Amino acid sequence: MIQNVLYMNGYGLYVWSSFVFTLSCFWILHSVIKLQLIKEQKKFEAKFESLDIEKVEKAKKQETFKEILATSSVSKI
Amino acid sequence: MLNYIKPKNLIQIINRSQKFVFIVFTLILILGLVEALILSPEDYKQSDSVRIMYVHVPAAWISLGIFSLISVLSFGIIIFKNKDFSLITKSLAPSGFVFNIIALVTGSIWGKPTWGTWWAWDARITSMLLLAIFYLMFILSWRIAGTEDKAVKLSSYIAIFGVINVPIIKFSVDWWSTLHQPASINLLKETTIHSSMLLPLGIMTAAFALFSLLIFLMKYNTELIKIKNKGLDRL
């Protein structure tokens, strides 16, 4: 049964290479986007930490900043 | 309605839904792979090579769908001057481009055992290659254009111009004599594909759509944080 799935009547190389290529593309794209997200998140946190108290208070009042800070630990995905 | 796609509302939705989308995508992908590689029957003519269809067709559909959506939103950018739309189009493009590449490469792999060649300058394949070039120009326009305003305009015009290619891709198999087979799935006419093959195709399409949604959410989040980083500099 396993041999049949791998060999696929002589088309195994074509079928498996198509699926492997597709899944590799998924993995690469996901990794690249995840790295970009982590990089920006870290940059944001570093910048936020370097702000003086007055600016921190000003930033905390803004909704979107609050949202980013609330989720500052980057998603594990 | 448009208020819901404002960044401050979307960031909440994005952060909460990423993990959920990833889990659902993984489950559906596993189910789709089992169906596509093991449970679905072989074709009476193409034998097991037909299984390439389960990655080739959904990838082509989704790359076309994403480009059409980018084009519609680009009209919105030009007409309504809505900058939130440009964030959405920018975040949609990477997954659309990758699906386009997947469709081209898997199509080429499928072409070898079916047509006896890896590549043919046939109407469907050439128009899909053209779509990849439009995607590439769209993505590069964000890097090449000097200012953000210029990038928004340039990328929008590329998407609007590129949408002309979408009906050409769709109807190329009907308008010209091509190596590529005509559509087997029709919304208005009878579908010529058996339900035992339609099921894995549907599952794989759902998995691919969820993956593009996941990439969109992550990319949109990244773009939003980039803007906020610039905002912190201006405080």
PDB file of C-alpha atoms in Angstrom:
ATOM      1  CA  MET A   1       0.000   0.000   0.000  1.00  0.00           C
ATOM      2  CA  ILE A   2       2.795   2.439   1.009  1.00  0.00           C
ATOM      3  CA  GLN A   3       4.722   1.495  -2.128  1.00  0.00           C
ATOM      4  CA  ASN A   4       1.631   2.253  -4.251  1.00  0.00           C
ATOM      5  CA  VAL A   5       1.220   5.656  -2.606  1.00  0.00           C
ATOM      6  CA  LEU A   6       4.887   6.488  -3.195  1.00  0.00           C
ATOM      7  CA  TYR A   7       5.156   5.049  -6.718  1.00  0.00           C
ATOM      8  CA  MET A   8       1.726   6.207  -7.987  1.00  0.00           C
ATOM      9  CA  ASN A   9       1.819   4.116 -11.172  1.00  0.00           C
ATOM     10  CA  GLY A  10       5.075   5.743 -12.258  1.00  0.00           C
ATOM     11  CA  TYR A  11       3.876   9.317 -11.614  1.00  0.00           C
ATOM     12  CA  GLY A  12       5.174   9.483  -8.010  1.00  0.00           C
ATOM     13  CA  LEU A  13       8.070  11.791  -8.812  1.00  0.00           C
ATOM     14  CA  TYR A  14       5.768  14.330 -10.525  1.00  0.00           C
ATOM     15  CA  VAL A  15       3.002  14.168  -7.911  1.00  0.00           C
ATOM     16  CA  TRP A  16       5.259  14.241  -4.846  1.00  0.00           C
ATOM     17  CA  SER A  17       7.492  17.002  -6.232  1.00  0.00           C
ATOM     18  CA  SER A  18       4.372  19.151  -6.845  1.00  0.00           C
ATOM     19  CA  PHE A  19       3.135  18.680  -3.278  1.00  0.00           C
ATOM     20  CA  VAL A  20       6.593  19.143  -1.745  1.00  0.00           C
ATOM     21  CA  PHE A  21       7.121  22.321  -3.781  1.00  0.00           C
ATOM     22  CA  THR A  22       3.732  23.698  -2.672  1.00  0.00           C
ATOM     23  CA  LEU A  23       4.293  22.927   1.021  1.00  0.00           C
ATOM     24  CA  SER A  24       7.839  24.340   0.852  1.00  0.00           C
ATOM     25  CA  CYS A  25       6.467  27.582  -0.611  1.00  0.00           C
ATOM     26  CA  PHE A  26       3.940  27.731   2.253  1.00  0.00           C
ATOM     27  CA  TRP A  27       6.689  27.207   4.823  1.00  0.00           C
ATOM     28  CA  ILE A  28       9.041  29.792   3.267  1.00  0.00           C
ATOM     29  CA  LEU A  29       6.328  32.460   2.880  1.00  0.00           C
ATOM     30  CA  HIS A  30       5.058  31.889   6.414  1.00  0.00           C
ATOM     31  CA  SER A  31       8.594  32.069   7.858  1.00  0.00           C
ATOM     32  CA  VAL A  32       9.464  35.264   5.949  1.00  0.00           C
ATOM     33  CA  ILE A  33       6.262  37.054   7.014  1.00  0.00           C
ATOM     34  CA  LYS A  34       6.660  35.830  10.602  1.00  0.00           C
ATOM     35  CA  LEU A  35      10.250  37.129  10.739  1.00  0.00           C
ATOM     36  CA  GLN A  36       9.125  40.513   9.395  1.00  0.00           C
ATOM     37  CA  LEU A  37       6.384  40.655  12.041  1.00  0.00           C
ATOM     38  CA  ILE A  38       8.762  39.778  14.888  1.00  0.00           C
ATOM     39  CA  LYS A  39      11.324  42.335  13.629  1.00  0.00           C
ATOM     40  CA  GLU A  40       8.743  45.153  13.545  1.00  0.00           C
ATOM     41  CA  GLN A  41       7.303  44.128  16.909  1.00  0.00           C
ATOM     42  CA  LYS A  42      10.780  44.209  18.504  1.00  0.00           C
ATOM     43  CA  LYS A  43      11.542  47.562  16.885  1.00  0.00           C
ATOM     44  CA  PHE A  44       8.258  48.915  18.292  1.00  0.00           C
ATOM     45  CA  GLU A  45       8.979  47.631  21.783  1.00  0.00           C
ATOM     46  CA  ALA A  46      12.521  49.058  21.741  1.00  0.00           C
ATOM     47  CA  LYS A  47      11.287  52.445  20.557  1.00  0.00           C
ATOM     48  CA  PHE A  48       8.487  52.469  23.117  1.00  0.00           C
ATOM     49  CA  GLU A  49      10.873  51.675  25.970  1.00  0.00           C
ATOM     50  CA  SER A  50      13.165  54.535  24.957  1.00  0.00           C
ATOM     51  CA  LEU A  51      10.350  57.139  25.164  1.00  0.00           C
ATOM     52  CA  ASP A  52      10.168  59.563  28.099  1.00  0.00           C
ATOM     53  CA  ILE A  53       7.210  59.346  30.529  1.00  0.00           C
ATOM     54  CA  GLU A  54       5.252  62.170  28.915  1.00  0.00           C
ATOM     55  CA  LYS A  55       5.404  60.574  25.467  1.00  0.00           C
ATOM     56  CA  VAL A  56       4.576  57.140  26.894  1.00  0.00           C
ATOM     57  CA  GLU A  57       1.401  58.553  28.449  1.00  0.00           C
ATOM     58  CA  LYS A  58       0.515  60.259  25.164  1.00  0.00           C
ATOM     59  CA  ALA A  59       1.041  57.034  23.216  1.00  0.00           C
ATOM     60  CA  LYS A  60      -0.896  54.912  25.700  1.00  0.00           C
ATOM     61  CA  LYS A  61      -3.974  57.090  25.164  1.00  0.00           C
ATOM     62  CA  GLN A  62      -4.068  56.157  21.477  1.00  0.00           C
ATOM     63  CA  GLU A  63      -6.199  53.084  20.736  1.00  0.00           C
ATOM     64  CA  THR A  64      -3.901  51.427  18.182  1.00  0.00           C
ATOM     65  CA  PHE A  65      -0.804  51.795  20.353  1.00  0.00           C
ATOM     66  CA  LYS A  66      -2.742  50.226  23.210  1.00  0.00           C
ATOM     67  CA  GLU A  67      -3.659  47.282  20.999  1.00  0.00           C
ATOM     68  CA  ILE A  68      -0.054  46.685  19.911  1.00  0.00           C
ATOM     69  CA  LEU A  69       1.180  46.939  23.488  1.00  0.00           C
ATOM     70  CA  ALA A  70      -1.519  44.557  24.714  1.00  0.00           C
ATOM     71  CA  THR A  71      -0.279  41.935  22.254  1.00  0.00           C
ATOM     72  CA  SER A  72       3.387  42.857  22.390  1.00  0.00           C
ATOM     73  CA  SER A  73       4.518  39.261  22.852  1.00  0.00           C
ATOM     74  CA  VAL A  74       4.493  38.125  19.234  1.00  0.00           C
ATOM     75  CA  SER A  75       2.075  35.388  18.303  1.00  0.00           C
ATOM     76  CA  LYS A  76       3.651  31.924  18.397  1.00  0.00           C
ATOM     77  CA  ILE A  77       2.348  31.199  14.905  1.00  0.00           C
TER      78      ILE A  77
ATOM     79  CA  MET B   1     -19.279  49.459   7.342  1.00  0.00           C
ATOM     80  CA  LEU B   2     -15.968  51.044   6.260  1.00  0.00           C
ATOM     81  CA  ASN B   3     -15.222  51.793   9.935  1.00  0.00           C
ATOM     82  CA  TYR B   4     -14.671  48.089  10.538  1.00  0.00           C
ATOM     83  CA  ILE B   5     -11.636  48.080   8.244  1.00  0.00           C
ATOM     84  CA  LYS B   6     -10.027  50.971  10.126  1.00  0.00           C
ATOM     85  CA  PRO B   7      -6.642  49.854  11.533  1.00  0.00           C
ATOM     86  CA  LYS B   8      -7.596  50.374  15.188  1.00  0.00           C
ATOM     87  CA  ASN B   9     -10.578  48.001  14.819  1.00  0.00           C
ATOM     88  CA  LEU B  10      -8.766  45.520  12.623  1.00  0.00           C
ATOM     89  CA  ILE B  11      -5.738  45.065  14.874  1.00  0.00           C
ATOM     90  CA  GLN B  12      -8.017  43.614  17.569  1.00  0.00           C
ATOM     91  CA  ILE B  13      -9.589  41.159  15.122  1.00  0.00           C
ATOM     92  CA  ILE B  14      -6.211  40.254  13.583  1.00  0.00           C
ATOM     93  CA  ASN B  15      -4.515  39.430  16.871  1.00  0.00           C
ATOM     94  CA  ARG B  16      -7.382  37.288  18.058  1.00  0.00           C
ATOM     95  CA  SER B  17      -7.942  35.399  14.821  1.00  0.00           C
ATOM     96  CA  GLN B  18      -4.370  34.486  13.723  1.00  0.00           C
ATOM     97  CA  LYS B  19      -4.018  31.471  15.987  1.00  0.00           C
ATOM     98  CA  PHE B  20      -7.528  30.245  15.219  1.00  0.00           C
ATOM     99  CA  VAL B  21      -6.975  30.521  11.444  1.00  0.00           C
ATOM    100  CA  PHE B  22      -3.642  28.684  11.749  1.00  0.00           C
ATOM    101  CA  ILE B  23      -5.219  25.748  13.639  1.00  0.00           C
ATOM    102  CA  VAL B  24      -8.173  25.447  11.245  1.00  0.00           C
ATOM    103  CA  PHE B  25      -5.816  25.727   8.234  1.00  0.00           C
ATOM    104  CA  THR B  26      -3.554  22.938   9.576  1.00  0.00           C
ATOM    105  CA  LEU B  27      -6.494  20.590  10.200  1.00  0.00           C
ATOM    106  CA  ILE B  28      -8.079  21.215   6.796  1.00  0.00           C
ATOM    107  CA  LEU B  29      -4.709  20.887   5.026  1.00  0.00           C
ATOM    108  CA  ILE B  30      -4.046  17.490   6.667  1.00  0.00           C
ATOM    109  CA  LEU B  31      -7.532  16.305   5.685  1.00  0.00           C
ATOM    110  CA  GLY B  32      -7.026  17.638   2.143  1.00  0.00           C
ATOM    111  CA  LEU B  33      -3.631  15.946   1.766  1.00  0.00           C
ATOM    112  CA  VAL B  34      -5.046  12.577   2.891  1.00  0.00           C
ATOM    113  CA  GLU B  35      -7.951  12.934   0.457  1.00  0.00           C
ATOM    114  CA  ALA B  36      -5.766  14.153  -2.423  1.00  0.00           C
ATOM    115  CA  LEU B  37      -2.876  11.701  -2.073  1.00  0.00           C
ATOM    116  CA  ILE B  38      -4.528   8.566  -0.723  1.00  0.00           C
ATOM    117  CA  LEU B  39      -8.323   8.439  -0.793  1.00  0.00           C
ATOM    118  CA  SER B  40      -9.224  10.052  -4.123  1.00  0.00           C
ATOM    119  CA  PRO B  41      -9.322   7.773  -7.179  1.00  0.00           C
ATOM    120  CA  GLU B  42      -6.899   7.904 -10.079  1.00  0.00           C
ATOM    121  CA  ASP B  43      -8.107   9.241 -13.417  1.00  0.00           C
ATOM    122  CA  TYR B  44      -8.954   6.739 -16.162  1.00  0.00           C
ATOM    123  CA  LYS B  45      -6.811   8.680 -18.675  1.00  0.00           C
ATOM    124  CA  GLN B  46      -4.177  10.515 -16.643  1.00  0.00           C
ATOM    125  CA  SER B  47      -3.815   7.882 -13.935  1.00  0.00           C
ATOM    126  CA  ASP B  48      -2.237   9.196 -10.690  1.00  0.00           C
ATOM    127  CA  SER B  49      -0.782  12.320 -12.311  1.00  0.00           C
ATOM    128  CA  VAL B  50      -4.264  13.831 -11.898  1.00  0.00           C
ATOM    129  CA  ARG B  51      -3.447  14.320  -8.195  1.00  0.00           C
ATOM    130  CA  ILE B  52      -1.319  17.345  -9.169  1.00  0.00           C
ATOM    131  CA  MET B  53      -4.675  19.031  -9.891  1.00  0.00           C
ATOM    132  CA  TYR B  54      -5.333  19.245  -6.120  1.00  0.00           C
ATOM    133  CA  VAL B  55      -2.531  21.776  -5.676  1.00  0.00           C
ATOM    134  CA  HIS B  56      -2.410  23.299  -9.169  1.00  0.00           C
ATOM    135  CA  VAL B  57      -6.079  24.297  -9.537  1.00  0.00           C
ATOM    136  CA  PRO B  58      -6.667  25.827  -6.049  1.00  0.00           C
ATOM    137  CA  ALA B  59      -3.400  27.779  -6.361  1.00  0.00           C
ATOM    138  CA  ALA B  60      -4.480  29.175  -9.745  1.00  0.00           C
ATOM    139  CA  TRP B  61      -7.980  30.040  -8.471  1.00  0.00           C
ATOM    140  CA  ILE B  62      -6.676  31.823  -5.388  1.00  0.00           C
ATOM    141  CA  SER B  63      -3.965  33.782  -7.207  1.00  0.00           C
ATOM    142  CA  LEU B  64      -6.611  34.973  -9.687  1.00  0.00           C
ATOM    143  CA  GLY B  65      -9.084  35.757  -6.907  1.00  0.00           C
ATOM    144  CA  ILE B  66      -6.547  37.733  -4.898  1.00  0.00           C
ATOM    145  CA  PHE B  67      -5.452  39.764  -7.927  1.00  0.00           C
ATOM    146  CA  SER B  68      -9.099  40.542  -8.773  1.00  0.00           C
ATOM    147  CA  LEU B  69      -9.659  41.693  -5.179  1.00  0.00           C
ATOM    148  CA  ILE B  70      -6.495  43.819  -5.270  1.00  0.00           C
ATOM    149  CA  SER B  71      -7.738  45.432  -8.504  1.00  0.00           C
ATOM    150  CA  VAL B  72     -11.198  46.196  -7.081  1.00  0.00           C
ATOM    151  CA  LEU B  73      -9.630  47.741  -3.962  1.00  0.00           C
ATOM    152  CA  SER B  74      -7.200  49.685  -6.164  1.00  0.00           C
ATOM    153  CA  PHE B  75     -10.199  51.267  -7.926  1.00  0.00           C
ATOM    154  CA  GLY B  76     -11.358  52.219  -4.422  1.00  0.00           C
ATOM    155  CA  ILE B  77      -7.966  53.761  -3.662  1.00  0.00           C
ATOM    156  CA  ILE B  78      -8.009  55.878  -6.830  1.00  0.00           C
ATOM    157  CA  ILE B  79     -11.687  56.884  -6.587  1.00  0.00           C
ATOM    158  CA  PHE B  80     -12.252  57.239  -2.793  1.00  0.00           C
ATOM    159  CA  LYS B  81      -8.619  57.996  -1.820  1.00  0.00           C
ATOM    160  CA  ASN B  82      -8.957  55.387   0.931  1.00  0.00           C
ATOM    161  CA  LYS B  83      -5.480  54.652   2.312  1.00  0.00           C
ATOM    162  CA  ASP B  84      -6.690  51.696   4.389  1.00  0.00           C
ATOM    163  CA  PHE B  85      -7.381  49.889   1.111  1.00  0.00           C
ATOM    164  CA  SER B  86      -3.725  50.281   0.100  1.00  0.00           C
ATOM    165  CA  LEU B  87      -2.656  48.533   3.317  1.00  0.00           C
ATOM    166  CA  ILE B  88      -5.002  45.664   2.469  1.00  0.00           C
ATOM    167  CA  THR B  89      -3.783  45.342  -1.146  1.00  0.00           C
ATOM    168  CA  LYS B  90      -0.141  45.454  -0.015  1.00  0.00           C
ATOM    169  CA  SER B  91      -0.825  42.675   2.505  1.00  0.00           C
ATOM    170  CA  LEU B  92      -2.709  40.504  -0.005  1.00  0.00           C
ATOM    171  CA  ALA B  93      -0.040  40.570  -2.726  1.00  0.00           C
ATOM    172  CA  PRO B  94       2.627  38.219  -1.249  1.00  0.00           C
ATOM    173  CA  SER B  95       0.312  35.218  -0.910  1.00  0.00           C
ATOM    174  CA  GLY B  96      -1.259  35.926  -4.332  1.00  0.00           C
ATOM    175  CA  PHE B  97       2.185  35.982  -5.931  1.00  0.00           C
ATOM    176  CA  VAL B  98       3.297  32.764  -4.226  1.00  0.00           C
ATOM    177  CA  PHE B  99       0.081  30.988  -5.296  1.00  0.00           C
ATOM    178  CA  ASN B 100       0.707  32.208  -8.849  1.00  0.00           C
ATOM    179  CA  ILE B 101       4.220  30.698  -8.765  1.00  0.00           C
ATOM    180  CA  ILE B 102       2.822  27.443  -7.323  1.00  0.00           C
ATOM    181  CA  ALA B 103       0.252  27.284 -10.160  1.00  0.00           C
ATOM    182  CA  LEU B 104       2.960  27.844 -12.793  1.00  0.00           C
ATOM    183  CA  VAL B 105       5.458  25.353 -11.364  1.00  0.00           C
ATOM    184  CA  THR B 106       2.958  22.575 -10.598  1.00  0.00           C
ATOM    185  CA  GLY B 107       1.372  23.170 -14.022  1.00  0.00           C
ATOM    186  CA  SER B 108       4.785  22.721 -15.582  1.00  0.00           C
ATOM    187  CA  ILE B 109       5.364  19.503 -13.602  1.00  0.00           C
ATOM    188  CA  TRP B 110       1.905  18.252 -14.653  1.00  0.00           C
ATOM    189  CA  GLY B 111       2.632  19.196 -18.272  1.00  0.00           C
ATOM    190  CA  LYS B 112       5.615  16.868 -18.575  1.00  0.00           C
ATOM    191  CA  PRO B 113       3.758  13.533 -18.172  1.00  0.00           C
ATOM    192  CA  THR B 114       0.544  14.842 -19.789  1.00  0.00           C
ATOM    193  CA  TRP B 115       1.755  16.862 -22.797  1.00  0.00           C
ATOM    194  CA  GLY B 116       5.339  15.625 -22.960  1.00  0.00           C
ATOM    195  CA  THR B 117       6.792  19.080 -22.294  1.00  0.00           C
ATOM    196  CA  TRP B 118       7.579  21.221 -19.240  1.00  0.00           C
ATOM    197  CA  TRP B 119       6.530  24.462 -20.923  1.00  0.00           C
ATOM    198  CA  ALA B 120       4.535  25.672 -23.919  1.00  0.00           C
ATOM    199  CA  TRP B 121       3.858  29.273 -24.997  1.00  0.00           C
ATOM    200  CA  ASP B 122       0.164  28.529 -24.959  1.00  0.00           C
ATOM    201  CA  ALA B 123      -2.485  31.197 -24.199  1.00  0.00           C
ATOM    202  CA  ARG B 124      -3.416  30.012 -20.676  1.00  0.00           C
ATOM    203  CA  ILE B 125       0.157  29.442 -19.496  1.00  0.00           C
ATOM    204  CA  THR B 126       1.481  32.676 -21.009  1.00  0.00           C
ATOM    205  CA  SER B 127      -1.357  34.741 -19.504  1.00  0.00           C
ATOM    206  CA  MET B 128      -0.671  33.155 -16.078  1.00  0.00           C
ATOM    207  CA  LEU B 129       3.008  34.093 -16.477  1.00  0.00           C
ATOM    208  CA  LEU B 130       1.870  37.626 -17.297  1.00  0.00           C
ATOM    209  CA  LEU B 131      -0.153  37.649 -14.062  1.00  0.00           C
ATOM    210  CA  ALA B 132       3.010  36.714 -12.127  1.00  0.00           C
ATOM    211  CA  ILE B 133       4.784  39.667 -13.798  1.00  0.00           C
ATOM    212  CA  PHE B 134       1.944  41.999 -12.739  1.00  0.00           C
ATOM    213  CA  TYR B 135       2.190  40.660  -9.182  1.00  0.00           C
ATOM    214  CA  LEU B 136       5.952  41.225  -9.223  1.00  0.00           C
ATOM    215  CA  MET B 137       5.546  44.782 -10.559  1.00  0.00           C
ATOM    216  CA  PHE B 138       2.909  45.460  -7.881  1.00  0.00           C
ATOM    217  CA  ILE B 139       5.190  44.234  -5.071  1.00  0.00           C
ATOM    218  CA  LEU B 140       8.271  46.011  -6.478  1.00  0.00           C
ATOM    219  CA  SER B 141       6.360  49.288  -6.915  1.00  0.00           C
ATOM    220  CA  TRP B 142       6.284  49.613  -3.108  1.00  0.00           C
ATOM    221  CA  ARG B 143      10.068  49.381  -3.004  1.00  0.00           C
ATOM    222  CA  ILE B 144      10.890  51.415  -6.114  1.00  0.00           C
ATOM    223  CA  ALA B 145       8.571  54.427  -5.692  1.00  0.00           C
ATOM    224  CA  GLY B 146      10.209  57.182  -3.687  1.00  0.00           C
ATOM    225  CA  THR B 147       7.339  58.284  -1.437  1.00  0.00           C
ATOM    226  CA  GLU B 148       4.429  56.338   0.012  1.00  0.00           C
ATOM    227  CA  ASP B 149       1.899  58.393  -1.960  1.00  0.00           C
ATOM    228  CA  LYS B 150       3.698  57.576  -5.194  1.00  0.00           C
ATOM    229  CA  ALA B 151       3.855  53.876  -4.255  1.00  0.00           C
ATOM    230  CA  VAL B 152       0.110  53.784  -3.517  1.00  0.00           C
ATOM    231  CA  LYS B 153      -0.715  55.396  -6.878  1.00  0.00           C
ATOM    232  CA  LEU B 154       1.758  53.339  -8.900  1.00  0.00           C
ATOM    233  CA  SER B 155       0.729  50.008  -7.358  1.00  0.00           C
ATOM    234  CA  SER B 156      -2.974  50.855  -7.826  1.00  0.00           C
ATOM    235  CA  TYR B 157      -2.515  51.669 -11.517  1.00  0.00           C
ATOM    236  CA  ILE B 158      -0.536  48.424 -12.010  1.00  0.00           C
ATOM    237  CA  ALA B 159      -3.374  46.422 -10.415  1.00  0.00           C
ATOM    238  CA  ILE B 160      -6.066  48.246 -12.446  1.00  0.00           C
ATOM    239  CA  PHE B 161      -4.129  47.738 -15.684  1.00  0.00           C
ATOM    240  CA  GLY B 162      -3.364  44.119 -14.781  1.00  0.00           C
ATOM    241  CA  VAL B 163      -7.016  43.210 -14.229  1.00  0.00           C
ATOM    242  CA  ILE B 164      -7.448  43.232 -18.043  1.00  0.00           C
ATOM    243  CA  ASN B 165      -5.445  39.994 -17.964  1.00  0.00           C
ATOM    244  CA  VAL B 166      -7.895  38.221 -15.599  1.00  0.00           C
ATOM    245  CA  PRO B 167     -10.706  37.551 -18.146  1.00  0.00           C
ATOM    246  CA  ILE B 168      -8.009  36.674 -20.711  1.00  0.00           C
ATOM    247  CA  ILE B 169      -6.754  33.931 -18.356  1.00  0.00           C
ATOM    248  CA  LYS B 170     -10.296  32.717 -17.677  1.00  0.00           C
ATOM    249  CA  PHE B 171     -11.440  32.551 -21.301  1.00  0.00           C
ATOM    250  CA  SER B 172      -8.092  31.807 -22.997  1.00  0.00           C
ATOM    251  CA  VAL B 173      -8.985  28.113 -23.283  1.00  0.00           C
ATOM    252  CA  ASP B 174     -12.234  29.014 -25.078  1.00  0.00           C
ATOM    253  CA  TRP B 175     -10.914  31.814 -27.313  1.00  0.00           C
ATOM    254  CA  TRP B 176      -7.792  30.058 -28.589  1.00  0.00           C
ATOM    255  CA  SER B 177      -6.801  26.523 -29.432  1.00  0.00           C
ATOM    256  CA  THR B 178      -4.561  25.613 -26.495  1.00  0.00           C
ATOM    257  CA  LEU B 179      -2.825  22.616 -24.938  1.00  0.00           C
ATOM    258  CA  HIS B 180      -4.550  23.452 -21.677  1.00  0.00           C
ATOM    259  CA  GLN B 181      -7.871  21.691 -21.153  1.00  0.00           C
ATOM    260  CA  PRO B 182     -11.096  23.760 -20.837  1.00  0.00           C
ATOM    261  CA  ALA B 183     -12.583  24.394 -17.382  1.00  0.00           C
ATOM    262  CA  SER B 184     -14.021  21.248 -15.767  1.00  0.00           C
ATOM    263  CA  ILE B 185     -15.870  23.180 -13.078  1.00  0.00           C
ATOM    264  CA  ASN B 186     -18.542  25.613 -14.228  1.00  0.00           C
ATOM    265  CA  LEU B 187     -20.925  27.584 -12.064  1.00  0.00           C
ATOM    266  CA  LEU B 188     -23.452  28.084 -14.848  1.00  0.00           C
ATOM    267  CA  LYS B 189     -22.973  24.852 -16.850  1.00  0.00           C
ATOM    268  CA  GLU B 190     -22.661  21.225 -15.843  1.00  0.00           C
ATOM    269  CA  THR B 191     -19.474  20.330 -13.934  1.00  0.00           C
ATOM    270  CA  THR B 192     -17.609  17.526 -15.699  1.00  0.00           C
ATOM    271  CA  ILE B 193     -15.587  16.381 -12.712  1.00  0.00           C
ATOM    272  CA  HIS B 194     -16.685  13.445 -10.533  1.00  0.00           C
ATOM    273  CA  SER B 195     -17.712  14.133  -6.920  1.00  0.00           C
ATOM    274  CA  SER B 196     -14.946  11.820  -5.623  1.00  0.00           C
ATOM    275  CA  MET B 197     -12.438  14.265  -7.110  1.00  0.00           C
ATOM    276  CA  LEU B 198     -14.509  17.363  -6.384  1.00  0.00           C
ATOM    277  CA  LEU B 199     -14.357  16.712  -2.617  1.00  0.00           C
ATOM    278  CA  PRO B 200     -10.522  16.804  -2.228  1.00  0.00           C
ATOM    279  CA  LEU B 201     -10.400  19.738  -4.646  1.00  0.00           C
ATOM    280  CA  GLY B 202     -12.868  21.633  -2.442  1.00  0.00           C
ATOM    281  CA  ILE B 203     -10.975  20.780   0.762  1.00  0.00           C
ATOM    282  CA  MET B 204      -7.612  21.815  -0.710  1.00  0.00           C
ATOM    283  CA  THR B 205      -9.155  25.069  -2.005  1.00  0.00           C
ATOM    284  CA  ALA B 206     -10.469  25.799   1.498  1.00  0.00           C
ATOM    285  CA  ALA B 207      -7.024  25.058   2.996  1.00  0.00           C
ATOM    286  CA  PHE B 208      -5.280  27.326   0.467  1.00  0.00           C
ATOM    287  CA  ALA B 209      -7.812  30.112   1.080  1.00  0.00           C
ATOM    288  CA  LEU B 210      -7.214  29.849   4.826  1.00  0.00           C
ATOM    289  CA  PHE B 211      -3.455  29.991   4.281  1.00  0.00           C
ATOM    290  CA  SER B 212      -3.775  33.178   2.234  1.00  0.00           C
ATOM    291  CA  LEU B 213      -6.010  34.617   4.978  1.00  0.00           C
ATOM    292  CA  LEU B 214      -3.368  33.747   7.594  1.00  0.00           C
ATOM    293  CA  ILE B 215      -0.572  35.369   5.571  1.00  0.00           C
ATOM    294  CA  PHE B 216      -2.784  38.405   4.965  1.00  0.00           C
ATOM    295  CA  LEU B 217      -3.467  38.803   8.705  1.00  0.00           C
ATOM    296  CA  MET B 218       0.228  38.499   9.594  1.00  0.00           C
ATOM    297  CA  LYS B 219       1.349  40.871   6.844  1.00  0.00           C
ATOM    298  CA  TYR B 220      -1.375  43.413   7.689  1.00  0.00           C
ATOM    299  CA  ASN B 221      -0.309  43.307  11.333  1.00  0.00           C
ATOM    300  CA  THR B 222       3.317  43.889  10.282  1.00  0.00           C
ATOM    301  CA  GLU B 223       2.369  46.861   8.084  1.00  0.00           C
ATOM    302  CA  LEU B 224       0.295  48.334  10.894  1.00  0.00           C
ATOM    303  CA  ILE B 225       3.170  48.096  13.380  1.00  0.00           C
ATOM    304  CA  LYS B 226       5.484  49.679  10.759  1.00  0.00           C
ATOM    305  CA  ILE B 227       3.127  52.677  10.601  1.00  0.00           C
ATOM    306  CA  LYS B 228       2.989  52.880  14.390  1.00  0.00           C
ATOM    307  CA  ASN B 229       6.794  52.765  14.527  1.00  0.00           C
ATOM    308  CA  LYS B 230       6.833  55.848  12.310  1.00  0.00           C
ATOM    309  CA  GLY B 231       4.153  57.360  14.572  1.00  0.00           C
ATOM    310  CA  LEU B 232       6.361  56.877  17.635  1.00  0.00           C
ATOM    311  CA  ASP B 233       9.127  58.840  15.913  1.00  0.00           C
ATOM    312  CA  ARG B 234       6.732  61.745  15.445  1.00  0.00           C
ATOM    313  CA  LEU B 235       5.502  61.844  19.093  1.00  0.00           C
TER     314      LEU B 235
END
